XYZ file of C-alpha atoms in Angstrom:
671
model
C 45.869 -44.797 -141.418
C 48.019 -47.008 -139.192
C 51.807 -47.061 -138.931
C 51.940 -50.657 -140.149
C 50.730 -49.367 -143.544
C 54.377 -48.441 -144.120
C 56.974 -51.212 -144.303
C 60.098 -51.122 -142.123
C 62.164 -51.144 -145.269
C 60.454 -48.001 -146.615
C 60.791 -46.205 -143.270
C 64.464 -47.160 -142.951
C 65.229 -46.024 -146.506
C 63.330 -42.772 -145.887
C 65.311 -42.111 -142.707
C 68.604 -42.884 -144.421
C 67.931 -40.551 -147.338
C 66.797 -37.716 -145.042
C 69.955 -38.034 -142.968
C 72.115 -38.098 -146.079
C 70.458 -35.098 -147.714
C 69.770 -32.863 -144.703
C 73.254 -32.010 -143.467
C 72.923 -29.909 -140.334
C 69.229 -30.562 -139.752
C 68.036 -33.172 -137.256
C 66.397 -36.387 -138.427
C 64.905 -38.564 -135.675
C 63.291 -41.940 -136.189
C 64.133 -43.476 -132.799
C 61.271 -44.664 -130.564
C 61.754 -41.937 -127.952
C 61.551 -39.090 -130.486
C 58.449 -40.553 -132.046
C 56.960 -40.991 -128.570
C 57.526 -37.289 -127.828
C 55.499 -36.267 -130.887
C 52.727 -38.874 -130.603
C 50.282 -36.468 -128.974
C 49.526 -32.812 -128.531
C 47.214 -31.191 -125.967
C 44.179 -33.119 -127.174
C 42.574 -36.505 -126.457
C 44.415 -38.141 -129.326
C 47.582 -40.152 -129.815
C 49.021 -41.267 -133.177
C 52.580 -42.501 -133.506
C 54.460 -40.574 -136.199
C 56.652 -42.144 -138.851
C 59.550 -39.928 -137.856
C 60.524 -36.355 -136.989
C 62.575 -33.786 -138.932
C 63.751 -30.576 -137.288
C 64.971 -28.490 -140.244
C 67.692 -25.935 -139.672
C 66.846 -23.943 -142.821
C 63.826 -23.310 -145.053
C 65.734 -25.024 -147.873
C 65.955 -28.177 -145.738
C 62.225 -27.964 -145.111
C 61.684 -27.847 -148.865
C 64.088 -30.768 -149.333
C 62.264 -32.781 -146.667
C 59.032 -32.333 -148.594
C 60.664 -33.446 -151.799
C 62.003 -36.628 -150.179
C 58.700 -37.373 -148.462
C 56.941 -37.041 -151.830
C 59.223 -39.683 -153.378
C 58.331 -42.092 -150.590
C 54.644 -41.075 -150.652
C 54.477 -40.491 -146.889
C 52.191 -37.906 -145.271
C 53.496 -34.673 -143.810
C 52.510 -32.672 -140.741
C 54.132 -29.343 -139.842
C 54.054 -28.683 -136.114
C 54.768 -25.690 -133.876
C 54.525 -25.847 -130.096
C 52.236 -28.893 -130.109
C 49.543 -27.275 -127.941
C 46.609 -28.007 -130.261
C 43.444 -29.189 -128.501
C 41.659 -30.924 -131.424
C 44.272 -33.487 -132.465
C 45.553 -31.659 -135.520
C 49.194 -31.739 -134.331
C 49.511 -35.531 -134.176
C 49.246 -38.012 -137.051
C 50.818 -41.067 -138.654
C 53.021 -38.828 -140.713
C 56.498 -37.419 -141.027
C 56.395 -34.519 -138.585
C 58.322 -31.338 -139.339
C 59.034 -29.301 -136.172
C 59.750 -25.666 -137.067
C 60.005 -24.353 -133.490
C 63.721 -24.978 -132.808
C 65.420 -23.317 -135.758
C 62.934 -21.682 -138.134
C 62.135 -18.976 -135.596
C 63.544 -15.798 -137.093
C 61.819 -12.445 -137.283
C 63.074 -11.489 -140.730
C 61.990 -7.851 -140.751
C 59.666 -5.367 -139.079
C 58.465 -2.369 -141.059
C 57.067 -0.024 -138.444
C 55.860 2.490 -141.000
C 53.750 -0.058 -142.887
C 52.977 -1.911 -139.631
C 54.077 -5.257 -141.077
C 56.345 -8.078 -139.941
C 58.004 -10.845 -141.959
C 58.406 -14.040 -139.868
C 59.373 -17.676 -140.169
C 56.779 -20.202 -138.988
C 58.585 -21.168 -135.760
C 58.652 -17.609 -134.300
C 57.161 -17.578 -130.804
C 54.349 -15.063 -130.526
C 55.755 -13.252 -127.516
C 59.110 -12.853 -129.279
C 57.323 -11.038 -132.109
C 55.297 -8.968 -129.668
C 58.383 -7.923 -127.725
C 60.186 -6.943 -130.928
C 57.154 -4.976 -132.129
C 56.757 -3.159 -128.804
C 59.945 -1.199 -129.623
C 57.704 0.652 -132.088
C 54.647 0.632 -129.762
C 53.093 -1.999 -132.009
C 51.891 -5.559 -131.404
C 50.484 -8.583 -133.150
C 46.827 -8.579 -132.157
C 45.815 -12.232 -131.658
C 47.126 -13.440 -128.302
C 45.995 -16.884 -127.092
C 46.723 -17.971 -123.542
C 49.756 -19.886 -124.883
C 51.316 -16.641 -126.162
C 54.691 -17.285 -124.469
C 55.255 -20.592 -126.371
C 52.868 -20.834 -129.362
C 54.379 -20.223 -132.802
C 53.149 -18.032 -135.618
C 52.998 -21.051 -137.899
C 50.760 -22.855 -135.409
C 48.566 -19.797 -135.036
C 48.207 -19.594 -138.819
C 47.412 -23.283 -138.957
C 44.727 -23.048 -136.281
C 43.479 -19.509 -137.001
C 44.225 -18.659 -133.400
C 42.594 -15.710 -131.675
C 42.929 -15.014 -127.994
C 41.915 -12.351 -125.557
C 42.124 -9.217 -127.697
C 40.423 -10.363 -130.867
C 37.427 -8.168 -129.982
C 39.403 -5.222 -131.299
C 42.344 -6.861 -133.097
C 40.735 -9.798 -134.863
C 41.656 -13.455 -135.389
C 44.885 -14.559 -137.067
C 43.076 -14.644 -140.417
C 42.381 -10.929 -140.086
C 46.077 -10.194 -139.509
C 47.746 -12.171 -142.308
C 48.757 -10.163 -145.376
C 50.632 -12.783 -147.422
C 52.117 -16.268 -147.095
C 54.995 -18.013 -148.834
C 53.798 -21.568 -149.216
C 54.949 -24.945 -150.496
C 52.640 -27.598 -151.838
C 53.264 -31.312 -151.336
C 54.000 -31.644 -155.048
C 56.712 -28.996 -154.874
C 55.219 -25.692 -155.995
C 56.612 -22.757 -154.047
C 54.851 -19.393 -154.287
C 53.612 -16.302 -152.486
C 49.852 -15.883 -152.057
C 47.725 -12.983 -150.787
C 44.843 -10.848 -152.007
C 44.185 -11.135 -155.717
C 42.409 -8.646 -157.966
C 40.259 -9.963 -160.823
C 42.915 -8.846 -163.337
C 45.664 -10.585 -161.379
C 43.488 -13.695 -161.120
C 43.032 -13.771 -164.885
C 46.769 -13.342 -165.463
C 47.644 -16.116 -163.007
C 45.213 -18.519 -164.657
C 46.543 -17.675 -168.121
C 50.111 -18.249 -166.948
C 49.379 -21.960 -166.963
C 51.348 -24.703 -165.222
C 50.617 -25.889 -161.700
C 50.130 -22.311 -160.433
C 47.612 -21.512 -163.146
C 45.797 -24.760 -162.468
C 45.451 -23.927 -158.769
C 44.044 -20.477 -159.403
C 41.693 -21.720 -162.135
C 40.294 -24.378 -159.814
C 40.009 -21.902 -156.905
C 38.009 -19.541 -159.093
C 35.721 -22.359 -160.240
C 35.232 -23.416 -156.622
C 34.357 -19.872 -155.585
C 31.955 -19.338 -158.470
C 30.188 -22.621 -157.807
C 29.792 -22.299 -154.068
C 29.614 -18.508 -153.503
C 25.825 -18.367 -152.931
C 26.017 -21.257 -150.415
C 29.004 -19.729 -148.633
C 27.165 -16.451 -148.186
C 24.073 -18.270 -146.959
C 25.582 -20.930 -144.697
C 28.709 -19.393 -143.121
C 27.798 -18.072 -139.628
C 27.854 -14.287 -139.363
C 29.649 -14.227 -136.007
C 33.055 -12.917 -134.932
C 34.489 -16.334 -134.049
C 33.680 -18.724 -136.891
C 36.805 -20.958 -136.961
C 35.328 -24.281 -138.049
C 35.760 -25.336 -141.652
C 37.938 -23.754 -144.299
C 37.877 -19.953 -144.912
C 36.217 -20.228 -148.298
C 34.541 -16.898 -147.667
C 37.962 -15.259 -148.182
C 37.758 -16.217 -151.863
C 34.645 -14.150 -152.397
C 35.036 -10.936 -154.495
C 34.067 -8.772 -151.529
C 37.064 -10.233 -149.674
C 39.535 -9.653 -152.548
C 40.037 -13.330 -153.373
C 42.502 -13.479 -150.483
C 44.229 -16.843 -150.987
C 46.542 -16.434 -147.976
C 43.605 -15.920 -145.651
C 41.740 -18.820 -147.239
C 44.688 -21.006 -146.195
C 44.726 -19.732 -142.599
C 43.124 -22.331 -140.341
C 43.726 -25.280 -142.668
C 45.711 -27.084 -139.951
C 48.549 -28.298 -142.202
C 46.034 -30.147 -144.385
C 46.705 -28.165 -147.582
C 50.180 -26.570 -147.734
C 53.342 -25.889 -145.770
C 53.944 -22.289 -144.659
C 57.538 -21.140 -145.221
C 57.167 -17.463 -144.340
C 54.392 -15.056 -143.418
C 53.826 -11.333 -143.692
C 51.561 -10.300 -140.829
C 49.918 -7.054 -139.826
C 50.932 -5.220 -136.681
C 48.681 -2.776 -134.878
C 49.160 0.009 -132.292
C 49.687 -1.336 -128.785
C 47.971 0.787 -126.135
C 50.679 1.705 -123.661
C 48.399 2.447 -120.708
C 45.878 -0.228 -119.740
C 43.465 -0.762 -116.906
C 41.469 -3.857 -115.982
C 37.897 -3.583 -114.750
C 36.687 -6.789 -113.051
C 32.930 -7.224 -112.578
C 31.425 -9.823 -110.240
C 28.045 -11.500 -111.014
C 25.722 -14.051 -109.469
C 26.201 -16.543 -112.305
C 28.015 -17.049 -115.579
C 24.858 -16.738 -117.688
C 24.157 -13.327 -116.155
C 27.711 -12.346 -117.064
C 26.866 -13.498 -120.593
C 23.735 -11.311 -120.630
C 25.725 -8.212 -119.676
C 28.440 -8.793 -122.297
C 26.449 -7.250 -125.162
C 25.840 -4.119 -123.067
C 29.597 -3.648 -122.653
C 30.538 -3.993 -126.312
C 29.432 -0.444 -127.334
C 32.065 0.957 -124.942
C 34.823 -0.497 -127.177
C 36.922 -2.388 -124.637
C 40.083 -4.115 -125.716
C 38.635 -7.388 -124.480
C 35.861 -8.970 -122.443
C 36.823 -12.273 -120.781
C 34.532 -14.419 -118.683
C 35.176 -17.032 -116.026
C 32.990 -18.856 -113.547
C 33.330 -19.867 -109.915
C 33.876 -23.529 -110.744
C 37.320 -22.686 -112.116
C 38.126 -20.553 -109.051
C 36.900 -23.254 -106.671
C 39.105 -25.832 -108.397
C 42.140 -23.570 -108.139
C 41.471 -23.124 -104.413
C 41.285 -26.916 -103.980
C 44.678 -27.172 -105.668
C 46.053 -24.218 -103.652
C 46.952 -22.536 -106.921
C 47.315 -18.742 -107.267
C 45.609 -18.104 -103.910
C 47.082 -14.603 -103.611
C 45.883 -13.722 -107.104
C 42.360 -15.006 -106.416
C 41.975 -12.471 -103.597
C 42.027 -9.686 -106.214
C 38.641 -10.823 -107.618
C 35.548 -8.970 -106.396
C 32.738 -10.927 -104.758
C 30.617 -13.072 -107.043
C 30.156 -16.489 -108.642
C 31.253 -15.354 -112.103
C 33.396 -12.545 -113.452
C 34.011 -10.444 -116.516
C 37.499 -9.048 -117.110
C 37.110 -5.887 -119.172
C 40.284 -4.168 -120.354
C 40.610 -0.617 -121.629
C 43.619 1.048 -123.185
C 44.687 4.546 -124.230
C 47.513 6.954 -124.746
C 47.492 7.862 -121.053
C 46.421 6.214 -117.831
C 43.849 8.952 -117.290
C 42.234 8.196 -120.652
C 41.971 4.481 -119.863
C 40.577 5.110 -116.366
C 37.962 7.521 -117.786
C 36.764 4.846 -120.248
C 36.411 2.312 -117.406
C 34.595 4.751 -115.121
C 32.107 5.594 -117.869
C 31.248 1.917 -118.123
C 30.931 1.586 -114.339
C 28.334 4.366 -114.312
C 26.282 2.895 -117.109
C 26.442 -0.892 -116.497
C 25.204 -1.443 -112.935
C 21.931 -3.337 -113.373
C 23.367 -6.810 -112.793
C 26.771 -6.242 -111.201
C 27.332 -7.512 -107.662
C 30.731 -5.916 -107.176
C 33.672 -4.599 -109.133
C 37.312 -3.686 -108.921
C 39.289 -1.321 -111.124
C 42.930 -2.357 -111.334
C 45.252 0.335 -112.632
C 48.682 -0.998 -111.658
C 50.377 -3.485 -114.040
C 51.286 -5.961 -111.295
C 47.717 -6.529 -110.124
C 46.497 -6.758 -113.699
C 49.149 -9.371 -114.500
C 48.081 -11.398 -111.441
C 44.445 -11.467 -112.548
C 45.412 -12.337 -116.108
C 47.414 -15.258 -114.724
C 44.142 -16.686 -113.348
C 42.482 -16.511 -116.757
C 45.490 -17.956 -118.576
C 45.440 -21.046 -116.362
C 42.320 -21.889 -118.365
C 42.300 -25.438 -119.665
C 44.606 -26.851 -116.992
C 42.994 -25.147 -114.005
C 40.262 -27.795 -113.710
C 42.508 -30.827 -114.242
C 43.873 -33.051 -111.493
C 41.619 -31.506 -108.849
C 41.677 -33.478 -105.570
C 38.488 -35.517 -105.174
C 37.143 -34.680 -108.635
C 36.973 -36.802 -111.808
C 39.374 -35.929 -114.624
C 38.256 -33.440 -117.253
C 39.026 -33.401 -120.981
C 38.818 -31.316 -124.095
C 36.473 -32.526 -126.831
C 33.886 -29.750 -126.687
C 35.807 -26.762 -125.459
C 35.534 -23.736 -127.730
C 32.112 -23.328 -129.374
C 31.146 -19.819 -130.370
C 27.847 -17.942 -130.843
C 26.763 -14.348 -131.401
C 27.799 -12.507 -128.192
C 24.379 -10.799 -128.146
C 22.826 -14.222 -127.442
C 25.543 -15.495 -125.143
C 23.540 -15.547 -121.910
C 20.726 -17.634 -123.401
C 23.220 -20.009 -125.004
C 25.022 -20.498 -121.677
C 21.731 -21.362 -119.964
C 20.847 -23.918 -122.640
C 24.351 -25.348 -122.650
C 24.360 -25.685 -118.853
C 21.005 -27.492 -119.117
C 22.503 -29.887 -121.685
C 25.444 -30.604 -119.370
C 23.000 -31.388 -116.581
C 21.035 -33.741 -118.837
C 24.205 -35.798 -119.339
C 25.333 -35.456 -115.702
C 28.487 -33.696 -116.867
C 30.320 -31.018 -114.877
C 32.416 -28.262 -116.369
C 33.755 -24.824 -115.631
C 32.743 -22.256 -118.254
C 35.008 -19.422 -119.303
C 36.301 -17.809 -122.441
C 36.321 -14.864 -124.795
C 32.843 -13.541 -124.021
C 33.243 -10.386 -126.051
C 33.185 -12.600 -129.112
C 30.833 -15.258 -127.809
C 33.494 -18.005 -127.516
C 32.928 -20.376 -124.594
C 35.625 -22.692 -123.267
C 34.724 -25.778 -121.255
C 36.620 -28.649 -119.725
C 34.141 -31.474 -119.189
C 34.409 -34.695 -117.132
C 33.729 -37.034 -120.077
C 34.232 -40.761 -119.438
C 36.551 -41.777 -122.260
C 37.655 -45.016 -120.593
C 34.510 -47.125 -121.011
C 32.590 -48.010 -124.193
C 29.335 -46.757 -122.646
C 31.105 -43.500 -121.724
C 32.163 -43.040 -125.333
C 28.615 -43.626 -126.537
C 27.366 -41.017 -124.090
C 30.109 -38.604 -125.230
C 29.107 -39.055 -128.867
C 25.484 -38.398 -128.058
C 26.412 -35.266 -126.166
C 28.557 -33.976 -129.047
C 25.666 -34.327 -131.481
C 23.289 -32.450 -129.205
C 25.901 -29.793 -128.384
C 26.495 -29.306 -132.127
C 22.815 -28.915 -132.836
C 22.514 -26.403 -130.002
C 25.304 -24.259 -131.456
C 23.800 -24.461 -134.931
C 20.452 -23.413 -133.498
C 22.171 -20.208 -132.263
C 23.850 -19.680 -135.655
C 27.230 -20.434 -134.143
C 30.450 -22.338 -134.850
C 31.597 -25.671 -133.422
C 35.031 -24.125 -132.991
C 35.631 -20.505 -132.136
C 39.398 -20.857 -131.641
C 40.973 -24.307 -131.422
C 40.053 -25.649 -134.862
C 38.365 -28.866 -135.999
C 41.189 -31.397 -136.256
C 39.831 -34.811 -135.359
C 37.713 -33.620 -132.446
C 35.046 -31.815 -134.467
C 35.589 -32.526 -138.161
C 33.138 -35.461 -138.202
C 30.416 -33.056 -137.035
C 30.959 -30.395 -139.713
C 28.070 -31.624 -141.958
C 25.633 -30.769 -139.118
C 26.950 -27.180 -139.154
C 27.605 -26.518 -142.844
C 25.584 -29.169 -144.694
C 26.915 -31.821 -147.065
C 27.461 -29.458 -150.016
C 29.846 -27.140 -148.216
C 31.679 -30.079 -146.678
C 32.143 -31.306 -150.236
C 33.507 -27.847 -151.087
C 36.049 -28.216 -148.267
C 37.128 -31.530 -149.751
C 37.506 -29.953 -153.191
C 39.516 -27.059 -151.716
C 41.942 -29.482 -150.101
C 42.250 -31.486 -153.346
C 43.232 -28.326 -155.250
C 46.293 -27.925 -153.054
C 46.896 -31.569 -152.064
C 45.522 -33.903 -154.747
C 47.482 -36.838 -153.316
C 45.884 -36.352 -149.886
C 49.248 -36.413 -148.111
C 49.012 -33.266 -145.960
C 47.861 -34.157 -142.409
C 45.268 -36.680 -143.632
C 42.191 -37.479 -141.600
C 41.897 -34.005 -140.132
C 39.068 -31.602 -141.221
C 38.471 -33.429 -144.544
C 37.522 -37.125 -144.658
C 38.209 -37.200 -140.919
C 39.173 -40.042 -138.677
C 36.321 -40.876 -136.248
C 36.030 -38.672 -133.204
C 36.420 -41.652 -130.857
C 39.376 -43.251 -132.690
C 43.034 -42.917 -131.672
C 42.202 -41.881 -128.105
C 45.168 -41.443 -125.830
C 43.392 -42.877 -122.788
C 40.394 -44.638 -124.332
C 38.920 -48.065 -123.477
C 42.060 -49.849 -124.742
C 44.332 -47.877 -122.425
C 45.786 -50.424 -119.990
C 49.011 -48.974 -118.600
C 51.621 -50.939 -116.684
C 51.014 -50.515 -112.966
C 54.427 -50.881 -111.284
C 54.998 -50.797 -107.542
C 56.642 -47.521 -106.483
C 58.779 -46.114 -103.669
C 56.757 -42.902 -103.450
C 53.133 -43.106 -102.353
C 51.695 -40.688 -104.976
C 48.805 -40.289 -102.589
C 47.408 -37.263 -104.429
C 46.967 -39.521 -107.454
C 45.337 -42.458 -105.639
C 48.733 -44.169 -105.275
C 48.886 -44.603 -109.051
C 52.032 -43.634 -110.931
C 50.214 -43.692 -114.241
C 47.708 -41.130 -112.938
C 50.559 -38.958 -111.676
C 52.186 -38.992 -115.122
C 48.832 -38.288 -116.781
C 48.521 -35.013 -114.909
C 50.240 -33.488 -117.914
C 47.610 -32.253 -120.356
C 50.127 -30.885 -122.858
C 49.484 -27.143 -122.497
C 53.211 -26.628 -122.753
C 53.782 -23.845 -120.227
C 57.129 -25.554 -119.615
C 58.137 -24.616 -123.219
C 58.260 -20.886 -122.576
C 61.699 -19.399 -123.115
C 61.442 -16.311 -120.898
C 60.437 -15.826 -117.256
C 59.636 -18.207 -114.428
C 61.525 -21.266 -113.226
C 60.035 -23.946 -115.496
C 61.823 -25.454 -117.282
C 65.547 -24.489 -117.179
C 66.754 -27.457 -119.237
C 64.276 -26.705 -122.013
C 65.178 -23.003 -122.048
C 68.809 -23.881 -122.724
C 68.319 -26.712 -125.205
C 64.943 -25.998 -126.895
C 64.532 -29.793 -126.848
C 61.081 -31.279 -126.169
C 62.589 -34.189 -124.261
C 64.019 -31.759 -121.713
C 60.722 -30.018 -121.032
C 58.353 -31.043 -118.236
C 55.801 -32.072 -120.864
C 58.345 -34.116 -122.836
C 59.516 -36.027 -119.812
C 55.917 -36.730 -118.763
C 55.110 -37.975 -122.295
C 58.101 -40.309 -122.253
C 57.022 -41.773 -118.919
C 53.466 -42.143 -120.278
C 54.835 -44.082 -123.263
C 56.940 -46.245 -120.947
C 53.775 -47.245 -119.066
C 51.907 -47.676 -122.355
C 54.597 -50.141 -123.493
C 54.076 -49.872 -127.236
C 57.066 -47.759 -128.249
C 59.199 -47.829 -125.057
C 59.226 -51.387 -123.849
C 62.174 -51.532 -121.418
C 60.177 -50.194 -118.477
C 62.485 -48.917 -115.728
C 65.514 -49.799 -117.944
C 64.594 -47.302 -120.693
C 67.802 -45.456 -121.520
C 66.052 -42.610 -123.365
C 64.015 -41.707 -120.261
C 67.114 -41.873 -118.077
C 68.861 -39.480 -120.465
C 65.893 -37.115 -120.562
C 65.716 -37.014 -116.769
C 69.459 -36.537 -116.235
C 69.263 -32.824 -117.133
C 66.379 -32.268 -114.712
C 67.743 -30.099 -111.886
C 65.020 -31.310 -109.465
C 64.330 -27.615 -108.806
C 60.574 -28.299 -108.339
C 59.820 -25.407 -110.665
C 57.351 -27.628 -112.504
C 55.430 -28.624 -109.395
C 55.142 -24.958 -108.432
C 54.407 -23.395 -111.841
C 52.734 -26.119 -113.890
C 48.950 -25.547 -113.779
C 48.437 -29.241 -112.987
C 51.469 -29.575 -110.721
C 53.411 -32.169 -112.722
C 56.249 -33.088 -110.341
C 59.108 -34.284 -112.552
C 61.607 -34.114 -109.684
C 59.694 -36.828 -107.844
C 59.124 -38.829 -111.018
C 62.861 -38.629 -111.668
C 63.719 -39.890 -108.199
C 61.233 -42.768 -108.682
C 62.602 -43.728 -112.096
C 66.295 -43.447 -111.139
C 65.806 -45.592 -108.032
C 64.453 -48.407 -110.200
C 66.947 -47.823 -113.015
C 69.973 -48.023 -110.712
C 68.655 -51.129 -109.031
C 69.716 -52.834 -112.296
C 72.649 -50.660 -113.415
C 75.915 -49.398 -111.948
C 75.745 -45.889 -110.622
C 78.327 -43.425 -112.003
C 81.543 -43.149 -110.040
C 80.835 -39.600 -108.861
C 77.473 -40.691 -107.472
C 79.095 -43.530 -105.573
C 81.697 -41.189 -104.127
C 79.084 -38.642 -103.060
C 77.008 -41.421 -101.507
C 79.915 -42.514 -99.377
C 80.981 -39.050 -98.256
C 79.941 -39.624 -94.597
C 82.099 -42.772 -94.366
C 84.970 -41.095 -96.203
C 84.733 -38.046 -93.957
C 84.833 -40.296 -90.892
C 87.960 -42.108 -92.197
C 89.626 -38.799 -93.083
C 88.952 -37.441 -89.589
C-alpha cells in the first residue's frame, strides 16, 4: 500500500484528533519525523503516515481507538533494528521505547518479571542480576533492543542453547487487538478453553476460532514444522497444540506486530552463572568448525558461537578492534564456547574437560578466564552485521539472506553446500552465527541497484530456500520473516500452512490493519527497496573529500546500516545527545537517516537549507565518538561540518558564532 492511498485531509484530521486526545504524548506528522521512521536495519524503506510516542499505556490504547476510526494501519516499533523490514510500513507507527520502558515488578522467588514493551533488554538484565537472575535470550543488540521488539521478532541471541528463544521465556502477555479488545493471554487448559469459548463476545469468538484452527491443522503442523532449535519463520501455531498447553501468548510471539499490540509481558527469568570462562577454538575453515559443533553440545556449554576469517579480515582492513583480534588463537575460523558455574574452578574444569576430548580438528585454542579478555572477544562477535560493511576496496554487503537455521548436527555439510551456492552466484560473504543451534548469519554482496542484479538475487533466494528446506531447516532462525522472507514461506511450509497463517492473522486482525504486507499476503521481496534501481540520490559538491567513500557524500551517509549501537543508554561515548534526550533524531543513526532523506529528496526537499537537519545536528558535540565506536565508522562530526558550511552560506550565523569567529581580530584590537 502506498502513502497516496490516504488523502491529505484524512491524514490532517487524524493528526489533529491524536494531538487533541493524547495530552502529554507526542504526535509527529512532520516530514523529518516520518523520515526518521521510514526504515529499520533492513533493505526496505516505506514512509509512515505519522508517528505517535505514547507516554502511557492508556494513550497507546487511545491511539489504537483513533486509528481504527480512520481505518489506518498500525505498526508498533521498539529500537528499529529489525533486519527483515518488519519495523517499517505505510502505517501509523507507535514508538514504545521512549516512555513505555518500565520494569513493573520482579519476583525473584517465582523467577518472573513484569515489563512494559519499551524496556531495554540490558536494563532488565541489570535489574535481575541483583537476584543472580537474567533474561535468557540476548541478541547482539542487547544494549538497545526492547522486550516488545524481542517478542515481536522471537529474538534469540548467544545463549539460547541453554536458555531458549524469546518464545520459550514468555509466560503471559497483555494484548490489545485493533478492534479494541484488551485481555491477558497465556497457557490455556482444555477446561479454561471451553469456558472462554462459552463466555461469548469477541473473546469467545477468538478462542473458538483458535481451537478450530488448531484442530484443523494440527496434523500438518506436527508434520511440517521443522524439528530444530531455531525455527523462527512463520507463526508459532505449534504452541496451540495440546502438548504445548494451548499457549496463546507464545503463539503470538514472533508475529511482528501483524496480529496484536503488546501492552505488558510477564517473562521468565533464569539463574545467571556468576563465574564464566570463554574457550576459543581455532579451525582451518568455517565448515570444519560446523562439523565440530555437534561434538561440543554434549558438554552443555552456555553457548557455541562461530565466526570466520572473512569477518576478521574485514575488521583488520577497517582497523577495527585490532587489540581485541589479537586474543584469537591461530586459524581461519573460530568457535567461542562459554561455560558457567557457581565458581571459577567449576567453569574452568568444564572447559578443560572439553579441551581433552575435542582435539581431532582443532588448530589452536585459548581459554580466557578474566572478564576483561572475554568482553573483548565478545565485542568482536557482536560487531556482526556491521563488521563487513563499508570495507575499503570491497563492494557493499546487505541483509536479505542472513539468518537461516538447520539442525546443528548437520551444520558442517550445510555450510559447505551454502558456500558452494554463493560461489555459483559469484557472491561473497562472511559466515558467522549461533552455531550451537545451527543458525548461520551472512552479509552478502548482493547487487540491489540494477534490474539484472535483482533478478540474480531472486534466483539465489529461491535456491537458498530450497537448500535450507532440504536440510529440514528454517528460512529465519532469529530475525523473522517481515518482507525479506515472507514471499518464500510456501516453499518451506507448503500452501496449506501458509493459508493457516493467514487464518491465524484474520482471527486477531480481521480488518488486516496490523502491519500489513509482512508475513501474511506479503509485499514482494524486491519492492520498497531503500537503495534499489530507482535510487538516484542528489550528488552535491562538497568541501570534504570523503575519499574513503569514493568522494561521494551519499555513500558516506549510507555507511549507516541501522544497527543502532548509537541508541545504547549506558557505556561508551556514542551518542551523548541520544543518551540525554532518548530522541532518534539526536542519535548517529537518526542524523544519518535524515541526511539520506535529504539526498533522496522525496520528504526533505530543501537540500542544504533543511531546518530539521540543522536542528538535529546542532546537539552533535562533534566528539567523534561515532567514528570511533560505530561498527561502520559513521562520522557525523564531519557530516555536520559539511552540512553547516552549506547551510550558513545561505543563512546568518548566530551572534555568538560570529563573535567567536572574530576573536583573533578582537583580541588584537584589545591588545
